[in-house]
PDB file of C-alpha atoms and ligand atoms in Angstrom:
ATOM      1  CA  UNK A   1     104.163  87.263  91.566  1.00 94.00           C
ATOM      2  CA  UNK A   2     101.461  88.998  93.614  1.00 98.00           C
ATOM      3  CA  UNK A   3     101.054  92.426  91.979  1.00 98.00           C
ATOM      4  CA  UNK A   4      99.831  94.695  94.738  1.00 98.00           C
ATOM      5  CA  UNK A   5      99.924  98.430  95.313  1.00 98.00           C
ATOM      6  CA  UNK A   6      97.846 101.492  95.966  1.00 98.00           C
ATOM      7  CA  UNK A   7      96.984 104.898  94.659  1.00 98.00           C
ATOM      8  CA  UNK A   8      99.871 107.350  95.089  1.00 98.00           C
ATOM      9  CA  UNK A   9     100.548 110.960  94.197  1.00 95.00           C
ATOM     10  CA  UNK A  10     103.256 111.679  91.635  1.00 95.00           C
ATOM     11  CA  UNK A  11     103.504 115.342  92.673  1.00 92.00           C
ATOM     12  CA  UNK A  12     107.092 114.579  93.722  1.00 94.00           C
ATOM     13  CA  UNK A  13     107.800 112.559  90.596  1.00 95.00           C
ATOM     14  CA  UNK A  14     107.633 108.947  89.462  1.00 97.00           C
ATOM     15  CA  UNK A  15     110.926 107.996  91.074  1.00 98.00           C
ATOM     16  CA  UNK A  16     109.739 109.165  94.465  1.00 98.00           C
ATOM     17  CA  UNK A  17     106.396 107.372  94.120  1.00 98.00           C
ATOM     18  CA  UNK A  18     108.199 104.178  93.122  1.00 98.00           C
ATOM     19  CA  UNK A  19     110.442 104.396  96.193  1.00 98.00           C
ATOM     20  CA  UNK A  20     107.333 104.967  98.303  1.00 98.00           C
ATOM     21  CA  UNK A  21     105.539 101.881  97.001  1.00 98.00           C
ATOM     22  CA  UNK A  22     108.596  99.680  97.540  1.00 98.00           C
ATOM     23  CA  UNK A  23     109.023 101.077 101.064  1.00 98.00           C
ATOM     24  CA  UNK A  24     105.500  99.966 102.011  1.00 98.00           C
ATOM     25  CA  UNK A  25     105.831  96.488 100.527  1.00 98.00           C
ATOM     26  CA  UNK A  26     104.068  96.969  97.186  1.00 98.00           C
ATOM     27  CA  UNK A  27     105.332  96.551  93.627  1.00 98.00           C
ATOM     28  CA  UNK A  28     102.933  98.633  91.497  1.00 98.00           C
ATOM     29  CA  UNK A  29     100.927 101.827  91.913  1.00 98.00           C
ATOM     30  CA  UNK A  30      98.189 103.916  90.412  1.00 98.00           C
ATOM     31  CA  UNK A  31      98.489 107.673  89.880  1.00 97.00           C
ATOM     32  CA  UNK A  32      96.423 110.472  88.385  1.00 96.00           C
ATOM     33  CA  UNK A  33      97.569 111.701  84.988  1.00 94.00           C
ATOM     34  CA  UNK A  34      96.800 115.234  86.180  1.00 89.00           C
ATOM     35  CA  UNK A  35      94.904 116.932  88.970  1.00 83.00           C
ATOM     36  CA  UNK A  36      91.837 114.700  89.530  1.00 76.00           C
ATOM     37  CA  UNK A  37      89.663 117.801  89.302  1.00 79.00           C
ATOM     38  CA  UNK A  38      91.009 118.503  85.827  1.00 71.00           C
ATOM     39  CA  UNK A  39      93.243 121.118  84.306  1.00 74.00           C
ATOM     40  CA  UNK A  40      96.520 120.729  82.506  1.00 79.00           C
ATOM     41  CA  UNK A  41      99.002 117.969  83.220  1.00 80.00           C
ATOM     42  CA  UNK A  42     102.261 119.023  84.830  1.00 78.00           C
ATOM     43  CA  UNK A  43     105.266 118.770  82.536  1.00 82.00           C
ATOM     44  CA  UNK A  44     107.170 115.513  82.894  1.00 85.00           C
ATOM     45  CA  UNK A  45     110.693 115.732  84.190  1.00 92.00           C
ATOM     46  CA  UNK A  46     112.782 113.608  81.824  1.00 94.00           C
ATOM     47  CA  UNK A  47     115.482 113.015  84.406  1.00 96.00           C
ATOM     48  CA  UNK A  48     112.925 111.838  86.969  1.00 97.00           C
ATOM     49  CA  UNK A  49     111.314 109.551  84.409  1.00 96.00           C
ATOM     50  CA  UNK A  50     114.663 107.966  83.476  1.00 96.00           C
ATOM     51  CA  UNK A  51     115.510 107.444  87.143  1.00 98.00           C
ATOM     52  CA  UNK A  52     112.117 105.839  87.614  1.00 97.00           C
ATOM     53  CA  UNK A  53     112.602 103.453  84.688  1.00 97.00           C
ATOM     54  CA  UNK A  54     115.912 102.233  86.086  1.00 98.00           C
ATOM     55  CA  UNK A  55     114.570 101.918  89.642  1.00 98.00           C
ATOM     56  CA  UNK A  56     111.458 100.077  88.418  1.00 98.00           C
ATOM     57  CA  UNK A  57     113.601  97.536  86.582  1.00 97.00           C
ATOM     58  CA  UNK A  58     115.808  96.923  89.626  1.00 98.00           C
ATOM     59  CA  UNK A  59     112.815  96.527  91.924  1.00 98.00           C
ATOM     60  CA  UNK A  60     110.495  94.469  89.713  1.00 97.00           C
ATOM     61  CA  UNK A  61     107.847  97.134  89.248  1.00 97.00           C
ATOM     62  CA  UNK A  62     106.292  95.621  86.151  1.00 93.00           C
ATOM     63  CA  UNK A  63     103.142  97.613  85.649  1.00 93.00           C
ATOM     64  CA  UNK A  64     101.655 101.018  86.475  1.00 96.00           C
ATOM     65  CA  UNK A  65      98.082 102.147  86.225  1.00 98.00           C
ATOM     66  CA  UNK A  66      97.378 105.713  85.165  1.00 98.00           C
ATOM     67  CA  UNK A  67      93.946 107.072  86.142  1.00 98.00           C
ATOM     68  CA  UNK A  68      92.266 109.795  84.081  1.00 97.00           C
ATOM     69  CA  UNK A  69      90.940 112.827  85.989  1.00 95.00           C
ATOM     70  CA  UNK A  70      87.393 112.606  87.386  1.00 93.00           C
ATOM     71  CA  UNK A  71      86.462 115.605  85.253  1.00 94.00           C
ATOM     72  CA  UNK A  72      86.971 113.588  82.083  1.00 96.00           C
ATOM     73  CA  UNK A  73      83.395 112.967  80.972  1.00 98.00           C
ATOM     74  CA  UNK A  74      83.104 111.700  77.425  1.00 98.00           C
ATOM     75  CA  UNK A  75      79.291 111.840  77.506  1.00 98.00           C
ATOM     76  CA  UNK A  76      78.497 115.141  79.182  1.00 98.00           C
ATOM     77  CA  UNK A  77      75.629 117.165  77.784  1.00 98.00           C
ATOM     78  CA  UNK A  78      78.112 120.063  77.552  1.00 97.00           C
ATOM     79  CA  UNK A  79      80.137 120.072  74.316  1.00 97.00           C
ATOM     80  CA  UNK A  80      83.068 121.847  76.027  1.00 96.00           C
ATOM     81  CA  UNK A  81      83.303 119.028  78.600  1.00 97.00           C
ATOM     82  CA  UNK A  82      83.365 116.444  75.822  1.00 98.00           C
ATOM     83  CA  UNK A  83      85.998 118.587  74.104  1.00 97.00           C
ATOM     84  CA  UNK A  84      88.160 118.459  77.233  1.00 96.00           C
ATOM     85  CA  UNK A  85      87.714 114.678  77.381  1.00 97.00           C
ATOM     86  CA  UNK A  86      89.032 114.358  73.831  1.00 98.00           C
ATOM     87  CA  UNK A  87      92.094 116.555  74.486  1.00 96.00           C
ATOM     88  CA  UNK A  88      92.776 114.857  77.811  1.00 96.00           C
ATOM     89  CA  UNK A  89      92.638 111.361  76.281  1.00 97.00           C
ATOM     90  CA  UNK A  90      94.973 112.349  73.464  1.00 97.00           C
ATOM     91  CA  UNK A  91      97.541 114.086  75.688  1.00 96.00           C
ATOM     92  CA  UNK A  92      97.522 111.392  78.366  1.00 96.00           C
ATOM     93  CA  UNK A  93      97.869 108.530  75.890  1.00 97.00           C
ATOM     94  CA  UNK A  94     100.682 110.327  74.067  1.00 96.00           C
ATOM     95  CA  UNK A  95     102.617 110.555  77.352  1.00 95.00           C
ATOM     96  CA  UNK A  96     101.857 106.993  78.366  1.00 96.00           C
ATOM     97  CA  UNK A  97     103.391 105.754  75.153  1.00 97.00           C
ATOM     98  CA  UNK A  98     106.752 106.639  76.770  1.00 94.00           C
ATOM     99  CA  UNK A  99     106.288 103.639  79.079  1.00 94.00           C
ATOM    100  CA  UNK A 100     105.190 101.134  76.479  1.00 93.00           C
ATOM    101  CA  UNK A 101     102.283  98.769  77.234  1.00 94.00           C
ATOM    102  CA  UNK A 102     100.840 101.115  79.872  1.00 96.00           C
ATOM    103  CA  UNK A 103      97.359 100.911  81.368  1.00 98.00           C
ATOM    104  CA  UNK A 104      95.093 103.974  81.305  1.00 98.00           C
ATOM    105  CA  UNK A 105      91.898 103.779  83.333  1.00 98.00           C
ATOM    106  CA  UNK A 106      88.900 106.086  82.942  1.00 98.00           C
ATOM    107  CA  UNK A 107      85.336 106.376  84.184  1.00 98.00           C
ATOM    108  CA  UNK A 108      83.068 105.810  81.170  1.00 98.00           C
ATOM    109  CA  UNK A 109      81.131 108.947  82.090  1.00 98.00           C
ATOM    110  CA  UNK A 110      77.844 110.405  83.274  1.00 98.00           C
ATOM    111  CA  UNK A 111      75.241 111.079  80.613  1.00 98.00           C
ATOM    112  CA  UNK A 112      73.913 114.061  82.602  1.00 96.00           C
ATOM    113  CA  UNK A 113      70.309 113.539  81.527  1.00 97.00           C
ATOM    114  CA  UNK A 114      70.856 112.668  77.882  1.00 97.00           C
ATOM    115  CA  UNK A 115      70.038 109.008  78.461  1.00 98.00           C
ATOM    116  CA  UNK A 116      72.200 105.887  78.358  1.00 98.00           C
ATOM    117  CA  UNK A 117      71.927 105.376  74.590  1.00 97.00           C
ATOM    118  CA  UNK A 118      73.130 108.877  73.703  1.00 98.00           C
ATOM    119  CA  UNK A 119      75.815 108.615  76.381  1.00 98.00           C
ATOM    120  CA  UNK A 120      77.168 105.361  74.981  1.00 98.00           C
ATOM    121  CA  UNK A 121      77.153 106.833  71.449  1.00 98.00           C
ATOM    122  CA  UNK A 122      79.277 109.747  72.633  1.00 98.00           C
ATOM    123  CA  UNK A 123      81.758 107.560  74.540  1.00 98.00           C
ATOM    124  CA  UNK A 124      82.193 105.346  71.460  1.00 98.00           C
ATOM    125  CA  UNK A 125      82.643 108.425  69.274  1.00 98.00           C
ATOM    126  CA  UNK A 126      85.471 109.776  71.454  1.00 98.00           C
ATOM    127  CA  UNK A 127      87.208 106.396  71.782  1.00 98.00           C
ATOM    128  CA  UNK A 128      87.088 106.030  68.009  1.00 98.00           C
ATOM    129  CA  UNK A 129      88.927 109.356  67.761  1.00 98.00           C
ATOM    130  CA  UNK A 130      91.673 108.609  70.281  1.00 98.00           C
ATOM    131  CA  UNK A 131      92.590 104.972  69.632  1.00 98.00           C
ATOM    132  CA  UNK A 132      95.074 104.275  66.850  1.00 98.00           C
ATOM    133  CA  UNK A 133      96.621 101.075  65.528  1.00 98.00           C
ATOM    134  CA  UNK A 134     100.246 101.691  66.624  1.00 98.00           C
ATOM    135  CA  UNK A 135      99.489 102.575  70.250  1.00 98.00           C
ATOM    136  CA  UNK A 136     100.757 100.181  72.945  1.00 98.00           C
ATOM    137  CA  UNK A 137      98.662 101.606  75.804  1.00 98.00           C
ATOM    138  CA  UNK A 138      95.534  99.712  76.822  1.00 98.00           C
ATOM    139  CA  UNK A 139      92.592 101.929  77.766  1.00 98.00           C
ATOM    140  CA  UNK A 140      90.505 100.503  80.605  1.00 98.00           C
ATOM    141  CA  UNK A 141      86.847 101.219  81.250  1.00 98.00           C
ATOM    142  CA  UNK A 142      86.177 101.198  84.994  1.00 98.00           C
ATOM    143  CA  UNK A 143      83.043  99.476  86.235  1.00 98.00           C
ATOM    144  CA  UNK A 144      81.018 102.021  88.194  1.00 98.00           C
ATOM    145  CA  UNK A 145      78.631 101.972  91.167  1.00 98.00           C
ATOM    146  CA  UNK A 146      75.824 103.591  89.180  1.00 98.00           C
ATOM    147  CA  UNK A 147      75.386 106.798  91.151  1.00 97.00           C
ATOM    148  CA  UNK A 148      73.511 109.589  89.384  1.00 96.00           C
ATOM    149  CA  UNK A 149      73.634 109.133  85.612  1.00 97.00           C
ATOM    150  CA  UNK A 150      76.859 107.100  85.604  1.00 98.00           C
ATOM    151  CA  UNK A 151      77.371 104.765  82.664  1.00 98.00           C
ATOM    152  CA  UNK A 152      79.277 101.513  83.177  1.00 98.00           C
ATOM    153  CA  UNK A 153      77.341 100.121  86.156  1.00 98.00           C
ATOM    154  CA  UNK A 154      76.572  96.852  84.373  1.00 98.00           C
ATOM    155  CA  UNK A 155      78.590  94.358  82.363  1.00 98.00           C
ATOM    156  CA  UNK A 156      76.108  94.920  79.517  1.00 98.00           C
ATOM    157  CA  UNK A 157      76.788  98.665  79.344  1.00 98.00           C
ATOM    158  CA  UNK A 158      80.562  98.114  79.316  1.00 98.00           C
ATOM    159  CA  UNK A 159      80.200  95.420  76.647  1.00 98.00           C
ATOM    160  CA  UNK A 160      78.035  97.588  74.450  1.00 98.00           C
ATOM    161  CA  UNK A 161      80.727 100.303  74.461  1.00 98.00           C
ATOM    162  CA  UNK A 162      83.546  97.850  73.762  1.00 98.00           C
ATOM    163  CA  UNK A 163      81.660  96.014  71.028  1.00 98.00           C
ATOM    164  CA  UNK A 164      80.955  99.205  69.115  1.00 98.00           C
ATOM    165  CA  UNK A 165      84.461 100.723  69.228  1.00 98.00           C
ATOM    166  CA  UNK A 166      86.358 100.046  66.009  1.00 98.00           C
ATOM    167  CA  UNK A 167      89.825  99.430  67.496  1.00 98.00           C
ATOM    168  CA  UNK A 168      88.505  97.621  70.524  1.00 98.00           C
ATOM    169  CA  UNK A 169      91.603  95.447  70.810  1.00 98.00           C
ATOM    170  CA  UNK A 170      93.012  98.535  72.601  1.00 98.00           C
ATOM    171  CA  UNK A 171      90.310  98.357  75.298  1.00 99.00           C
ATOM    172  CA  UNK A 172      90.152  96.518  78.596  1.00 98.00           C
ATOM    173  CA  UNK A 173      88.231  96.681  81.855  1.00 99.00           C
ATOM    174  CA  UNK A 174      89.105  97.627  85.432  1.00 99.00           C
ATOM    175  CA  UNK A 175      86.953  96.014  88.100  1.00 98.00           C
ATOM    176  CA  UNK A 176      86.513  98.122  91.242  1.00 98.00           C
ATOM    177  CA  UNK A 177      85.312  95.806  94.013  1.00 98.00           C
ATOM    178  CA  UNK A 178      83.478  98.605  95.858  1.00 98.00           C
ATOM    179  CA  UNK A 179      81.753  99.782  92.690  1.00 98.00           C
ATOM    180  CA  UNK A 180      80.570  96.389  91.432  1.00 98.00           C
ATOM    181  CA  UNK A 181      79.303  95.399  94.873  1.00 98.00           C
ATOM    182  CA  UNK A 182      77.346  98.647  95.044  1.00 98.00           C
ATOM    183  CA  UNK A 183      76.133  98.068  91.491  1.00 98.00           C
ATOM    184  CA  UNK A 184      74.559  94.765  92.575  1.00 98.00           C
ATOM    185  CA  UNK A 185      77.182  92.124  91.746  1.00 98.00           C
ATOM    186  CA  UNK A 186      77.590  90.005  94.848  1.00 98.00           C
ATOM    187  CA  UNK A 187      81.338  89.407  94.842  1.00 98.00           C
ATOM    188  CA  UNK A 188      81.169  88.773  98.604  1.00 98.00           C
ATOM    189  CA  UNK A 189      78.917  85.696  98.393  1.00 98.00           C
ATOM    190  CA  UNK A 190      78.837  84.664  94.730  1.00 98.00           C
ATOM    191  CA  UNK A 191      82.210  85.516  93.235  1.00 98.00           C
ATOM    192  CA  UNK A 192      82.269  82.522  90.857  1.00 98.00           C
ATOM    193  CA  UNK A 193      78.856  83.390  89.495  1.00 98.00           C
ATOM    194  CA  UNK A 194      79.807  87.060  88.999  1.00 98.00           C
ATOM    195  CA  UNK A 195      82.977  86.085  87.143  1.00 98.00           C
ATOM    196  CA  UNK A 196      81.026  83.661  84.953  1.00 98.00           C
ATOM    197  CA  UNK A 197      78.659  86.470  84.078  1.00 98.00           C
ATOM    198  CA  UNK A 198      81.591  88.802  83.380  1.00 99.00           C
ATOM    199  CA  UNK A 199      83.087  86.188  81.105  1.00 98.00           C
ATOM    200  CA  UNK A 200      79.839  85.583  79.247  1.00 98.00           C
ATOM    201  CA  UNK A 201      79.028  89.272  78.673  1.00 98.00           C
ATOM    202  CA  UNK A 202      82.411  91.021  78.436  1.00 98.00           C
ATOM    203  CA  UNK A 203      85.001  88.226  78.339  1.00 98.00           C
ATOM    204  CA  UNK A 204      87.465  87.704  81.192  1.00 98.00           C
ATOM    205  CA  UNK A 205      90.386  88.300  78.817  1.00 98.00           C
ATOM    206  CA  UNK A 206      89.361  91.985  78.871  1.00 98.00           C
ATOM    207  CA  UNK A 207      89.919  92.242  82.626  1.00 98.00           C
ATOM    208  CA  UNK A 208      93.291  93.946  83.193  1.00 98.00           C
ATOM    209  CA  UNK A 209      93.225  95.438  86.711  1.00 98.00           C
ATOM    210  CA  UNK A 210      91.365  95.352  90.018  1.00 98.00           C
ATOM    211  CA  UNK A 211      90.663  98.310  92.283  1.00 98.00           C
ATOM    212  CA  UNK A 212      90.611  96.602  95.660  1.00 98.00           C
ATOM    213  CA  UNK A 213      88.332  98.483  98.042  1.00 98.00           C
ATOM    214  CA  UNK A 214      85.896  97.631 100.776  1.00 98.00           C
ATOM    215  CA  UNK A 215      82.610  99.561 100.772  1.00 98.00           C
ATOM    216  CA  UNK A 216      80.956 101.777 103.377  1.00 98.00           C
ATOM    217  CA  UNK A 217      77.576 101.202 101.748  1.00 98.00           C
ATOM    218  CA  UNK A 218      75.209  98.218 101.590  1.00 98.00           C
ATOM    219  CA  UNK A 219      75.050  95.783  98.680  1.00 98.00           C
ATOM    220  CA  UNK A 220      73.332  97.151  95.538  1.00 98.00           C
ATOM    221  CA  UNK A 221      73.084 100.668  96.984  1.00 98.00           C
ATOM    222  CA  UNK A 222      74.563 102.330  93.863  1.00 98.00           C
ATOM    223  CA  UNK A 223      76.667 104.422  96.255  1.00 98.00           C
ATOM    224  CA  UNK A 224      80.385 104.950  95.780  1.00 98.00           C
ATOM    225  CA  UNK A 225      82.043 105.180  99.191  1.00 98.00           C
ATOM    226  CA  UNK A 226      85.279 103.264  99.634  1.00 98.00           C
ATOM    227  CA  UNK A 227      86.155 101.733 103.001  1.00 98.00           C
ATOM    228  CA  UNK A 228      89.348 100.320 104.478  1.00 98.00           C
ATOM    229  CA  UNK A 229      90.010  96.638 103.783  1.00 98.00           C
ATOM    230  CA  UNK A 230      88.009  94.446 106.159  1.00 98.00           C
ATOM    231  CA  UNK A 231      86.069  97.320 107.710  1.00 98.00           C
ATOM    232  CA  UNK A 232      83.202  97.534 105.246  1.00 98.00           C
ATOM    233  CA  UNK A 233      80.254  95.609 103.890  1.00 98.00           C
ATOM    234  CA  UNK A 234      82.377  93.383 101.615  1.00 98.00           C
ATOM    235  CA  UNK A 235      84.632  92.174 104.425  1.00 98.00           C
ATOM    236  CA  UNK A 236      88.092  90.663 104.715  1.00 98.00           C
ATOM    237  CA  UNK A 237      87.149  87.046 103.890  1.00 98.00           C
ATOM    238  CA  UNK A 238      85.631  88.055 100.556  1.00 98.00           C
ATOM    239  CA  UNK A 239      88.622  90.233  99.724  1.00 98.00           C
ATOM    240  CA  UNK A 240      91.042  87.388 100.494  1.00 98.00           C
ATOM    241  CA  UNK A 241      88.938  85.196  98.236  1.00 98.00           C
ATOM    242  CA  UNK A 242      89.246  87.775  95.444  1.00 98.00           C
ATOM    243  CA  UNK A 243      93.049  88.117  95.561  1.00 98.00           C
ATOM    244  CA  UNK A 244      93.434  84.335  95.496  1.00 98.00           C
ATOM    245  CA  UNK A 245      90.825  83.476  92.883  1.00 98.00           C
ATOM    246  CA  UNK A 246      92.442  81.453  90.070  1.00 98.00           C
ATOM    247  CA  UNK A 247      90.816  83.700  87.452  1.00 98.00           C
ATOM    248  CA  UNK A 248      91.987  86.922  89.139  1.00 98.00           C
ATOM    249  CA  UNK A 249      95.255  86.209  90.925  1.00 98.00           C
ATOM    250  CA  UNK A 250      97.490  87.143  87.953  1.00 98.00           C
ATOM    251  CA  UNK A 251      96.020  90.679  87.794  1.00 98.00           C
ATOM    252  CA  UNK A 252      97.458  93.807  89.426  1.00 98.00           C
ATOM    253  CA  UNK A 253      95.489  94.932  92.518  1.00 98.00           C
ATOM    254  CA  UNK A 254      95.291  98.599  93.550  1.00 98.00           C
ATOM    255  CA  UNK A 255      94.032  99.838  96.900  1.00 98.00           C
ATOM    256  CA  UNK A 256      91.988 103.050  96.763  1.00 98.00           C
ATOM    257  CA  UNK A 257      90.990 102.859 100.397  1.00 98.00           C
ATOM    258  CA  UNK A 258      90.806 105.923 102.673  1.00 98.00           C
ATOM    259  CA  UNK A 259      94.376 105.716 103.960  1.00 98.00           C
ATOM    260  CA  UNK A 260      97.672 107.518 104.291  1.00 97.00           C
ATOM    261  CA  UNK A 261     100.906 105.689 103.502  1.00 97.00           C
ATOM    262  CA  UNK A 262     101.068 103.847 106.853  1.00 98.00           C
ATOM    263  CA  UNK A 263      97.496 102.594 106.435  1.00 98.00           C
ATOM    264  CA  UNK A 264      98.291 101.337 102.948  1.00 98.00           C
ATOM    265  CA  UNK A 265     101.362  99.579 104.311  1.00 98.00           C
ATOM    266  CA  UNK A 266      99.223  97.790 106.868  1.00 98.00           C
ATOM    267  CA  UNK A 267      96.690  96.689 104.248  1.00 98.00           C
ATOM    268  CA  UNK A 268      99.366  95.514 101.803  1.00 98.00           C
ATOM    269  CA  UNK A 269     100.856  93.521 104.641  1.00 98.00           C
ATOM    270  CA  UNK A 270      97.535  91.871 105.517  1.00 98.00           C
ATOM    271  CA  UNK A 271      96.916  91.005 101.866  1.00 98.00           C
ATOM    272  CA  UNK A 272     100.404  89.563 101.345  1.00 98.00           C
ATOM    273  CA  UNK A 273     100.014  87.446 104.475  1.00 98.00           C
ATOM    274  CA  UNK A 274      96.756  86.065 103.123  1.00 98.00           C
ATOM    275  CA  UNK A 275      97.946  85.398  99.607  1.00 98.00           C
ATOM    276  CA  UNK A 276      98.012  81.663  98.996  1.00 93.00           C
TER     277      UNK A 276
HETATM  278 FE1   FE B 301      88.202 105.371  89.410  1.00 89.30          FE
HETATM  279 FE1   FE B 302      88.197 102.756  91.423  1.00 89.30          FE
HETATM  280 ZN1   ZN B 303      85.017 104.786  93.642  1.00 89.30          ZN
END
């Protein structure tokens, strides 16, 4: 099955978001665990969650991707920001355990001037505090474009975090097509080579989700500006190649393109029509 969806708001509940994704032709979605700019997570409505679970089963929604807030920065120079990251991780994972086998995606962080080595140390330290043997959630590190002091712009940086975390069987990777293209991995012209490199450095078995975005910015620009599918520098042909690649086609794909619901519907339609 082609697992395709987009980013949706759960401000009206999981059940509503699930109905939305089905109505636009998708079968999975991504949502923010809380306001992307931070703060406390809204209480879950048990009734809504139960309705969602039933609806998801009936409609073959097999997987969801929860995205941590952008304010979660495990390697900030500010101790209070790292403190928030720790609390946020713990609370979000605790909730996700209600689903069983959930996916939780986060941005590795920005070292804010401390340097990559210190930043990686701090990310590893927090992950070591939040991962525990009985958890069923998989925590995904998102590959980043490399703007500012962002960590996670290379396969090597992601691998060095994963390799140092004690319970790293709980970790996976989310590949954002806009980010990696901006980080200098030419998925538009050399997809096979990029995936070989991913496999050699991280291991393709770690790859659990794709953020499917075109890019407004040129190759290797280190800029993070998503574009609608087929309207950016990556282009439709390359994106069709990605969703059909034998090493990627089993993964869930999430659009994070600048769209409202109708725009997402159009893109999902185009992608489904080009799925081989
Ligand atoms: Fe992200
Ligand atoms: Fe992304
Ligand atoms: Zn982005």
